[in-house]
PDB file of C-alpha atoms in Angstrom:
ATOM      1  CA  ASP A   1      13.734  16.600  13.274  1.00 64.00           C
ATOM      2  CA  THR A   2      12.305  14.876  10.214  1.00 71.00           C
ATOM      3  CA  ALA A   3      12.091  11.131  10.825  1.00 92.00           C
ATOM      4  CA  VAL A   4      12.487  10.045   7.182  1.00 96.00           C
ATOM      5  CA  SER A   5      14.068  12.624   4.915  1.00 96.00           C
ATOM      6  CA  GLN A   6      14.604  12.485   1.180  1.00 96.00           C
ATOM      7  CA  THR A   7      16.662  14.714  -1.065  1.00 96.00           C
ATOM      8  CA  PRO A   8      16.046  16.287  -3.438  1.00 97.00           C
ATOM      9  CA  LYS A   9      12.345  17.064  -3.192  1.00 96.00           C
ATOM     10  CA  TYR A  10      12.150  17.876  -6.903  1.00 96.00           C
ATOM     11  CA  LEU A  11      14.322  16.576  -9.722  1.00 97.00           C
ATOM     12  CA  VAL A  12      13.997  17.651 -13.353  1.00 97.00           C
ATOM     13  CA  THR A  13      16.337  16.035 -15.844  1.00 97.00           C
ATOM     14  CA  GLN A  14      16.762  14.974 -19.452  1.00 97.00           C
ATOM     15  CA  MET A  15      16.276  11.509 -20.870  1.00 97.00           C
ATOM     16  CA  GLY A  16      19.422   9.427 -20.765  1.00 97.00           C
ATOM     17  CA  ASN A  17      20.871  11.099 -17.675  1.00 97.00           C
ATOM     18  CA  ASP A  18      21.841   9.315 -14.462  1.00 97.00           C
ATOM     19  CA  LYS A  19      20.476  10.608 -11.161  1.00 97.00           C
ATOM     20  CA  SER A  20      20.393   9.669  -7.482  1.00 97.00           C
ATOM     21  CA  ILE A  21      17.872  10.187  -4.711  1.00 97.00           C
ATOM     22  CA  LYS A  22      18.998   9.986  -1.100  1.00 97.00           C
ATOM     23  CA  CYS A  23      17.067   8.824   1.923  1.00 97.00           C
ATOM     24  CA  GLU A  24      17.921   8.905   5.599  1.00 97.00           C
ATOM     25  CA  GLN A  25      15.937   7.828   8.650  1.00 97.00           C
ATOM     26  CA  ASN A  26      16.686   8.754  12.264  1.00 96.00           C
ATOM     27  CA  LEU A  27      14.177   6.375  13.826  1.00 95.00           C
ATOM     28  CA  GLY A  28      16.662   3.589  14.472  1.00 94.00           C
ATOM     29  CA  HIS A  29      14.697   1.273  12.173  1.00 93.00           C
ATOM     30  CA  ASP A  30      16.243  -1.824  10.635  1.00 91.00           C
ATOM     31  CA  THR A  31      14.259  -1.829   7.386  1.00 91.00           C
ATOM     32  CA  MET A  32      13.975   0.722   4.588  1.00 93.00           C
ATOM     33  CA  TYR A  33      11.925   0.798   1.392  1.00 93.00           C
ATOM     34  CA  TRP A  34      11.559   2.577  -1.917  1.00 94.00           C
ATOM     35  CA  TYR A  35       8.084   3.052  -3.407  1.00 94.00           C
ATOM     36  CA  LYS A  36       7.042   4.549  -6.737  1.00 95.00           C
ATOM     37  CA  GLN A  37       3.794   6.473  -7.177  1.00 94.00           C
ATOM     38  CA  ASP A  38       3.011   6.655 -10.863  1.00 88.00           C
ATOM     39  CA  SER A  39       0.604   8.880 -12.789  1.00 82.00           C
ATOM     40  CA  LYS A  40      -2.277   6.550 -11.896  1.00 80.00           C
ATOM     41  CA  LYS A  41      -1.510   7.278  -8.232  1.00 82.00           C
ATOM     42  CA  PHE A  42      -0.695   3.685  -7.279  1.00 85.00           C
ATOM     43  CA  LEU A  43       2.014   3.347  -4.632  1.00 91.00           C
ATOM     44  CA  LYS A  44       4.088   0.297  -5.515  1.00 91.00           C
ATOM     45  CA  ILE A  45       7.040  -1.130  -3.681  1.00 90.00           C
ATOM     46  CA  MET A  46      10.310  -1.285  -5.575  1.00 91.00           C
ATOM     47  CA  PHE A  47      12.926  -2.391  -3.050  1.00 89.00           C
ATOM     48  CA  SER A  48      13.352  -3.210   0.603  1.00 89.00           C
ATOM     49  CA  TYR A  49      16.538  -3.469   2.635  1.00 89.00           C
ATOM     50  CA  ASN A  50      16.869  -4.977   6.087  1.00 87.00           C
ATOM     51  CA  ASN A  51      20.091  -4.177   7.931  1.00 85.00           C
ATOM     52  CA  LYS A  52      21.751  -3.210   4.642  1.00 82.00           C
ATOM     53  CA  GLU A  53      20.677  -6.424   2.901  1.00 85.00           C
ATOM     54  CA  LEU A  54      18.253  -6.525  -0.008  1.00 85.00           C
ATOM     55  CA  ILE A  55      15.101  -8.474   0.890  1.00 82.00           C
ATOM     56  CA  ILE A  56      12.546  -7.290  -1.665  1.00 76.00           C
ATOM     57  CA  ASN A  57      13.263  -6.573  -5.287  1.00 76.00           C
ATOM     58  CA  GLU A  58      10.089  -6.232  -7.279  1.00 78.00           C
ATOM     59  CA  THR A  59      10.165  -6.326 -11.065  1.00 76.00           C
ATOM     60  CA  VAL A  60      12.071  -3.110 -11.472  1.00 86.00           C
ATOM     61  CA  PRO A  61      14.385  -2.472 -14.463  1.00 89.00           C
ATOM     62  CA  ASN A  62      18.018  -3.001 -13.578  1.00 90.00           C
ATOM     63  CA  ARG A  63      18.612   0.673 -14.429  1.00 94.00           C
ATOM     64  CA  PHE A  64      17.425   1.201 -10.848  1.00 94.00           C
ATOM     65  CA  SER A  65      20.048   0.316  -8.271  1.00 92.00           C
ATOM     66  CA  PRO A  66      19.508   0.810  -4.550  1.00 92.00           C
ATOM     67  CA  LYS A  67      22.447   1.182  -2.219  1.00 92.00           C
ATOM     68  CA  SER A  68      22.422   1.002   1.562  1.00 92.00           C
ATOM     69  CA  PRO A  69      25.716   2.166   3.086  1.00 91.00           C
ATOM     70  CA  ASP A  70      24.291   1.648   6.569  1.00 91.00           C
ATOM     71  CA  LYS A  71      20.884   0.831   7.993  1.00 90.00           C
ATOM     72  CA  ALA A  72      19.956   4.510   8.350  1.00 95.00           C
ATOM     73  CA  HIS A  73      20.450   5.259   4.650  1.00 95.00           C
ATOM     74  CA  LEU A  74      18.964   3.879   1.467  1.00 95.00           C
ATOM     75  CA  ASN A  75      19.815   5.660  -1.766  1.00 96.00           C
ATOM     76  CA  LEU A  76      18.340   5.068  -5.198  1.00 96.00           C
ATOM     77  CA  HIS A  77      20.432   5.477  -8.325  1.00 96.00           C
ATOM     78  CA  ILE A  78      18.768   5.528 -11.713  1.00 96.00           C
ATOM     79  CA  ASN A  79      20.753   5.099 -14.925  1.00 96.00           C
ATOM     80  CA  SER A  80      19.713   6.120 -18.434  1.00 97.00           C
ATOM     81  CA  LEU A  81      16.529   7.851 -17.347  1.00 96.00           C
ATOM     82  CA  GLU A  82      13.434   7.323 -19.494  1.00 96.00           C
ATOM     83  CA  LEU A  83      10.206   9.317 -19.818  1.00 95.00           C
ATOM     84  CA  GLY A  84       8.324   6.535 -18.012  1.00 93.00           C
ATOM     85  CA  ASP A  85      10.480   7.010 -14.925  1.00 95.00           C
ATOM     86  CA  SER A  86       8.666  10.269 -14.208  1.00 95.00           C
ATOM     87  CA  ALA A  87       6.873   9.692 -10.919  1.00 95.00           C
ATOM     88  CA  VAL A  88       7.007  10.482  -7.231  1.00 96.00           C
ATOM     89  CA  TYR A  89       9.432   8.253  -5.340  1.00 97.00           C
ATOM     90  CA  PHE A  90       8.862   7.677  -1.647  1.00 97.00           C
ATOM     91  CA  CYS A  91      11.303   6.293   0.859  1.00 97.00           C
ATOM     92  CA  ALA A  92       9.960   4.567   3.972  1.00 95.00           C
ATOM     93  CA  SER A  93      11.266   2.741   7.015  1.00 94.00           C
ATOM     94  CA  SER A  94       9.906   0.306   9.587  1.00 91.00           C
ATOM     95  CA  PRO A  95      11.265  -1.120  12.852  1.00 89.00           C
ATOM     96  CA  THR A  96      11.810  -4.562  11.353  1.00 84.00           C
ATOM     97  CA  ALA A  97      11.008  -6.462   8.169  1.00 80.00           C
ATOM     98  CA  GLY A  98       7.885  -8.563   7.895  1.00 73.00           C
ATOM     99  CA  GLY A  99       4.219  -7.761   7.824  1.00 70.00           C
ATOM    100  CA  GLY A 100       2.571  -6.165  10.810  1.00 75.00           C
ATOM    101  CA  ASN A 101       5.014  -3.279  10.786  1.00 81.00           C
ATOM    102  CA  ILE A 102       3.969   0.322  10.401  1.00 89.00           C
ATOM    103  CA  GLN A 103       5.987   2.001   7.692  1.00 92.00           C
ATOM    104  CA  TYR A 104       6.969   5.655   8.022  1.00 94.00           C
ATOM    105  CA  PHE A 105       7.293   7.626   4.812  1.00 96.00           C
ATOM    106  CA  GLY A 106       9.402  10.506   3.622  1.00 97.00           C
ATOM    107  CA  ALA A 107       7.869  13.489   1.826  1.00 96.00           C
ATOM    108  CA  GLY A 108       8.691  12.120  -1.613  1.00 96.00           C
ATOM    109  CA  THR A 109      10.888  13.114  -4.552  1.00 97.00           C
ATOM    110  CA  ARG A 110       9.058  14.257  -7.669  1.00 96.00           C
ATOM    111  CA  LEU A 111      11.118  13.178 -10.663  1.00 96.00           C
ATOM    112  CA  SER A 112      10.340  14.685 -14.061  1.00 96.00           C
ATOM    113  CA  VAL A 113      12.163  13.291 -17.073  1.00 96.00           C
ATOM    114  CA  LEU A 114      11.978  15.553 -20.133  1.00 95.00           C
TER     115      LEU A 114
ATOM    116  CA  ASP O   1      -4.538  -6.988 -11.206  1.00 70.00           C
ATOM    117  CA  GLN O   2      -5.419  -4.779  -8.257  1.00 82.00           C
ATOM    118  CA  GLN O   3      -5.340  -6.715  -5.010  1.00 91.00           C
ATOM    119  CA  VAL O   4      -6.509  -3.719  -2.966  1.00 95.00           C
ATOM    120  CA  LYS O   5      -9.304  -1.584  -4.366  1.00 95.00           C
ATOM    121  CA  GLN O   6     -10.695   1.736  -3.283  1.00 96.00           C
ATOM    122  CA  ASN O   7     -13.557   2.220  -5.685  1.00 93.00           C
ATOM    123  CA  SER O   8     -14.463   5.755  -4.684  1.00 95.00           C
ATOM    124  CA  PRO O   9     -11.867   8.218  -5.946  1.00 94.00           C
ATOM    125  CA  SER O  10     -13.432  11.030  -3.943  1.00 97.00           C
ATOM    126  CA  LEU O  11     -15.824  11.721  -1.082  1.00 97.00           C
ATOM    127  CA  SER O  12     -17.295  14.987   0.132  1.00 98.00           C
ATOM    128  CA  VAL O  13     -18.692  15.318   3.655  1.00 98.00           C
ATOM    129  CA  GLN O  14     -20.012  18.137   5.805  1.00 98.00           C
ATOM    130  CA  GLU O  15     -18.034  19.078   8.895  1.00 97.00           C
ATOM    131  CA  GLY O  16     -19.297  17.254  11.977  1.00 97.00           C
ATOM    132  CA  ARG O  17     -20.773  14.371   9.989  1.00 97.00           C
ATOM    133  CA  ILE O  18     -19.400  10.855   9.584  1.00 98.00           C
ATOM    134  CA  SER O  19     -16.961  10.031   6.792  1.00 98.00           C
ATOM    135  CA  ILE O  20     -16.903   6.401   5.631  1.00 98.00           C
ATOM    136  CA  LEU O  21     -14.099   5.292   3.359  1.00 98.00           C
ATOM    137  CA  ASN O  22     -14.245   1.810   1.874  1.00 98.00           C
ATOM    138  CA  CYS O  23     -11.640  -0.690   0.754  1.00 98.00           C
ATOM    139  CA  ASP O  24     -11.914  -4.155  -0.779  1.00 97.00           C
ATOM    140  CA  TYR O  25      -9.199  -6.746  -1.181  1.00 96.00           C
ATOM    141  CA  THR O  26      -8.952  -9.917  -3.213  1.00 95.00           C
ATOM    142  CA  ASN O  27      -6.078 -11.831  -1.636  1.00 90.00           C
ATOM    143  CA  SER O  28      -7.330 -13.957   1.260  1.00 90.00           C
ATOM    144  CA  MET O  29      -3.735 -14.288   2.503  1.00 87.00           C
ATOM    145  CA  PHE O  30      -3.744 -10.658   3.642  1.00 90.00           C
ATOM    146  CA  ASP O  31      -4.043 -10.488   7.399  1.00 89.00           C
ATOM    147  CA  TYR O  32      -2.918  -7.007   8.353  1.00 92.00           C
ATOM    148  CA  PHE O  33      -4.498  -3.814   7.110  1.00 94.00           C
ATOM    149  CA  LEU O  34      -3.508  -0.183   7.472  1.00 95.00           C
ATOM    150  CA  TRP O  35      -4.923   3.213   6.617  1.00 97.00           C
ATOM    151  CA  TYR O  36      -2.626   6.054   5.654  1.00 97.00           C
ATOM    152  CA  LYS O  37      -3.478   9.702   5.208  1.00 97.00           C
ATOM    153  CA  LYS O  38      -1.685  11.891   2.699  1.00 96.00           C
ATOM    154  CA  TYR O  39      -1.641  15.661   2.325  1.00 95.00           C
ATOM    155  CA  PRO O  40      -0.394  17.253  -0.931  1.00 91.00           C
ATOM    156  CA  ALA O  41       3.398  17.374  -1.254  1.00 89.00           C
ATOM    157  CA  GLU O  42       3.829  15.187   1.828  1.00 93.00           C
ATOM    158  CA  GLY O  43       4.403  11.489   2.331  1.00 95.00           C
ATOM    159  CA  PRO O  44       1.679   9.128   3.573  1.00 96.00           C
ATOM    160  CA  THR O  45       1.318   9.130   7.360  1.00 96.00           C
ATOM    161  CA  PHE O  46       0.057   6.148   9.314  1.00 95.00           C
ATOM    162  CA  LEU O  47      -3.432   6.521  10.729  1.00 97.00           C
ATOM    163  CA  ILE O  48      -4.739   3.222  12.080  1.00 97.00           C
ATOM    164  CA  SER O  49      -4.350  -0.507  11.517  1.00 95.00           C
ATOM    165  CA  ILE O  50      -6.167  -3.756  12.166  1.00 95.00           C
ATOM    166  CA  SER O  51      -5.118  -7.392  12.135  1.00 92.00           C
ATOM    167  CA  SER O  52      -7.351 -10.152  10.862  1.00 92.00           C
ATOM    168  CA  ILE O  53      -7.959 -11.508  14.367  1.00 92.00           C
ATOM    169  CA  LYS O  54     -10.092  -8.440  15.079  1.00 95.00           C
ATOM    170  CA  ASP O  55     -13.111  -6.942  13.391  1.00 96.00           C
ATOM    171  CA  LYS O  56     -12.826  -3.466  14.831  1.00 97.00           C
ATOM    172  CA  ASN O  57     -10.124  -1.107  16.028  1.00 97.00           C
ATOM    173  CA  GLU O  58     -10.742   2.353  17.392  1.00 98.00           C
ATOM    174  CA  ASP O  59      -8.451   5.323  17.960  1.00 97.00           C
ATOM    175  CA  GLY O  60     -10.146   8.555  18.919  1.00 97.00           C
ATOM    176  CA  ARG O  61     -12.296   9.758  16.034  1.00 98.00           C
ATOM    177  CA  PHE O  62     -11.057   6.971  13.764  1.00 98.00           C
ATOM    178  CA  THR O  63     -12.461   3.445  13.657  1.00 98.00           C
ATOM    179  CA  VAL O  64     -11.566   0.701  11.218  1.00 98.00           C
ATOM    180  CA  PHE O  65     -13.942  -2.193  10.621  1.00 98.00           C
ATOM    181  CA  LEU O  66     -12.898  -5.458   9.003  1.00 98.00           C
ATOM    182  CA  ASN O  67     -15.279  -7.952   7.390  1.00 97.00           C
ATOM    183  CA  LYS O  68     -13.089 -10.920   6.455  1.00 95.00           C
ATOM    184  CA  SER O  69     -15.822 -12.931   4.798  1.00 95.00           C
ATOM    185  CA  ALA O  70     -16.583 -10.035   2.464  1.00 96.00           C
ATOM    186  CA  LYS O  71     -12.884  -9.078   2.154  1.00 97.00           C
ATOM    187  CA  HIS O  72     -13.896  -5.542   2.982  1.00 97.00           C
ATOM    188  CA  LEU O  73     -12.717  -2.894   5.384  1.00 97.00           C
ATOM    189  CA  SER O  74     -13.888   0.586   6.108  1.00 98.00           C
ATOM    190  CA  LEU O  75     -12.575   3.634   7.910  1.00 98.00           C
ATOM    191  CA  HIS O  76     -15.045   5.749   9.859  1.00 98.00           C
ATOM    192  CA  ILE O  77     -14.179   9.275  10.911  1.00 98.00           C
ATOM    193  CA  VAL O  78     -16.546  10.819  13.437  1.00 97.00           C
ATOM    194  CA  PRO O  79     -16.941  13.747  13.633  1.00 98.00           C
ATOM    195  CA  SER O  80     -15.262  14.831  10.423  1.00 98.00           C
ATOM    196  CA  GLN O  81     -13.185  18.003  10.552  1.00 97.00           C
ATOM    197  CA  PRO O  82     -11.853  20.226   7.752  1.00 97.00           C
ATOM    198  CA  GLY O  83      -8.303  19.177   8.699  1.00 96.00           C
ATOM    199  CA  ASP O  84      -9.234  15.613   7.752  1.00 97.00           C
ATOM    200  CA  SER O  85      -9.355  16.670   4.094  1.00 98.00           C
ATOM    201  CA  ALA O  86      -6.662  14.527   2.465  1.00 97.00           C
ATOM    202  CA  VAL O  87      -6.170  11.415   0.358  1.00 97.00           C
ATOM    203  CA  TYR O  88      -6.689   8.199   2.330  1.00 98.00           C
ATOM    204  CA  PHE O  89      -4.882   5.046   1.270  1.00 97.00           C
ATOM    205  CA  CYS O  90      -5.839   1.559   2.316  1.00 97.00           C
ATOM    206  CA  ALA O  91      -2.951  -0.938   2.459  1.00 95.00           C
ATOM    207  CA  ALA O  92      -2.704  -4.663   3.128  1.00 93.00           C
ATOM    208  CA  SER O  93       0.055  -7.101   3.951  1.00 89.00           C
ATOM    209  CA  ARG O  94       0.716 -10.555   5.265  1.00 83.00           C
ATOM    210  CA  TYR O  95       1.537 -10.347   8.959  1.00 70.00           C
ATOM    211  CA  TYR O  96       3.446 -13.584   9.011  1.00 62.00           C
ATOM    212  CA  GLY O  97       5.693 -14.711   6.178  1.00 55.00           C
ATOM    213  CA  GLY O  98       4.949 -13.469   2.720  1.00 51.00           C
ATOM    214  CA  SER O  99       7.085 -10.899   1.004  1.00 54.00           C
ATOM    215  CA  GLN O 100       8.727  -9.473   4.072  1.00 58.00           C
ATOM    216  CA  GLY O 101       6.451  -6.591   4.886  1.00 66.00           C
ATOM    217  CA  ASN O 102       5.339  -5.842   1.368  1.00 79.00           C
ATOM    218  CA  LEU O 103       2.480  -3.341   1.637  1.00 88.00           C
ATOM    219  CA  ILE O 104      -0.040  -3.412  -1.210  1.00 90.00           C
ATOM    220  CA  PHE O 105      -1.788  -0.067  -1.549  1.00 93.00           C
ATOM    221  CA  GLY O 106      -5.128   0.940  -2.983  1.00 95.00           C
ATOM    222  CA  LYS O 107      -5.404   3.914  -5.298  1.00 94.00           C
ATOM    223  CA  GLY O 108      -6.653   6.235  -2.572  1.00 95.00           C
ATOM    224  CA  THR O 109      -9.832   8.191  -1.852  1.00 97.00           C
ATOM    225  CA  LYS O 110      -9.722  11.964  -1.689  1.00 97.00           C
ATOM    226  CA  LEU O 111     -11.804  13.173   1.243  1.00 98.00           C
ATOM    227  CA  SER O 112     -13.058  16.750   1.324  1.00 98.00           C
ATOM    228  CA  VAL O 113     -14.646  17.960   4.549  1.00 98.00           C
ATOM    229  CA  LYS O 114     -16.597  21.147   4.020  1.00 96.00           C
ATOM    230  CA  PRO O 115     -17.029  23.666   6.854  1.00 92.00           C
TER     231      PRO O 115
END
């Protein structure tokens, strides 16, 4: 069983479209994250949810909206996709919020905006 | 401004030898450090961590050293194996307080272990 699973693995779409990426963890963790790995290979945090509540929201355009229906799921919806949104998006989870926690990552979703 | 720097984008090592991957950080508030390993088309997987109250942590072939005064850490892999070939990311966070578990990653070092 995959601990942190993301779907889809690949996503190719046109500029202006709206798309969603789903993430599920079966580790029983309280905290989930979305990271973006851009073309320069930096992994940067976008959002973090703890028990379905938003606790980190880095400077991400409001076209990106995370939704956590329960603590095992954290989905990412992106409106009006732009070329610069092309990247690999990673979901992660950790037992609790706060530093000192190991984060477990999904395999990533490679988004290509044409 | 990069708070976590991995200045070597790549490293090539012979099988059986030691691999040393380096990481520097600028924020003195960081007190918990992690190394992740990433294979192509997979997510980063946790390898080893160290808190600022220690200067060394060992797990099998992997040892992480922390030099707080120099704001430098290194990952030693001994002996290196071909299966260790991957991209290694250094990450830092604030163990207590701070931005709730916000991991700051370096850009990664691609390690190639040649048979």
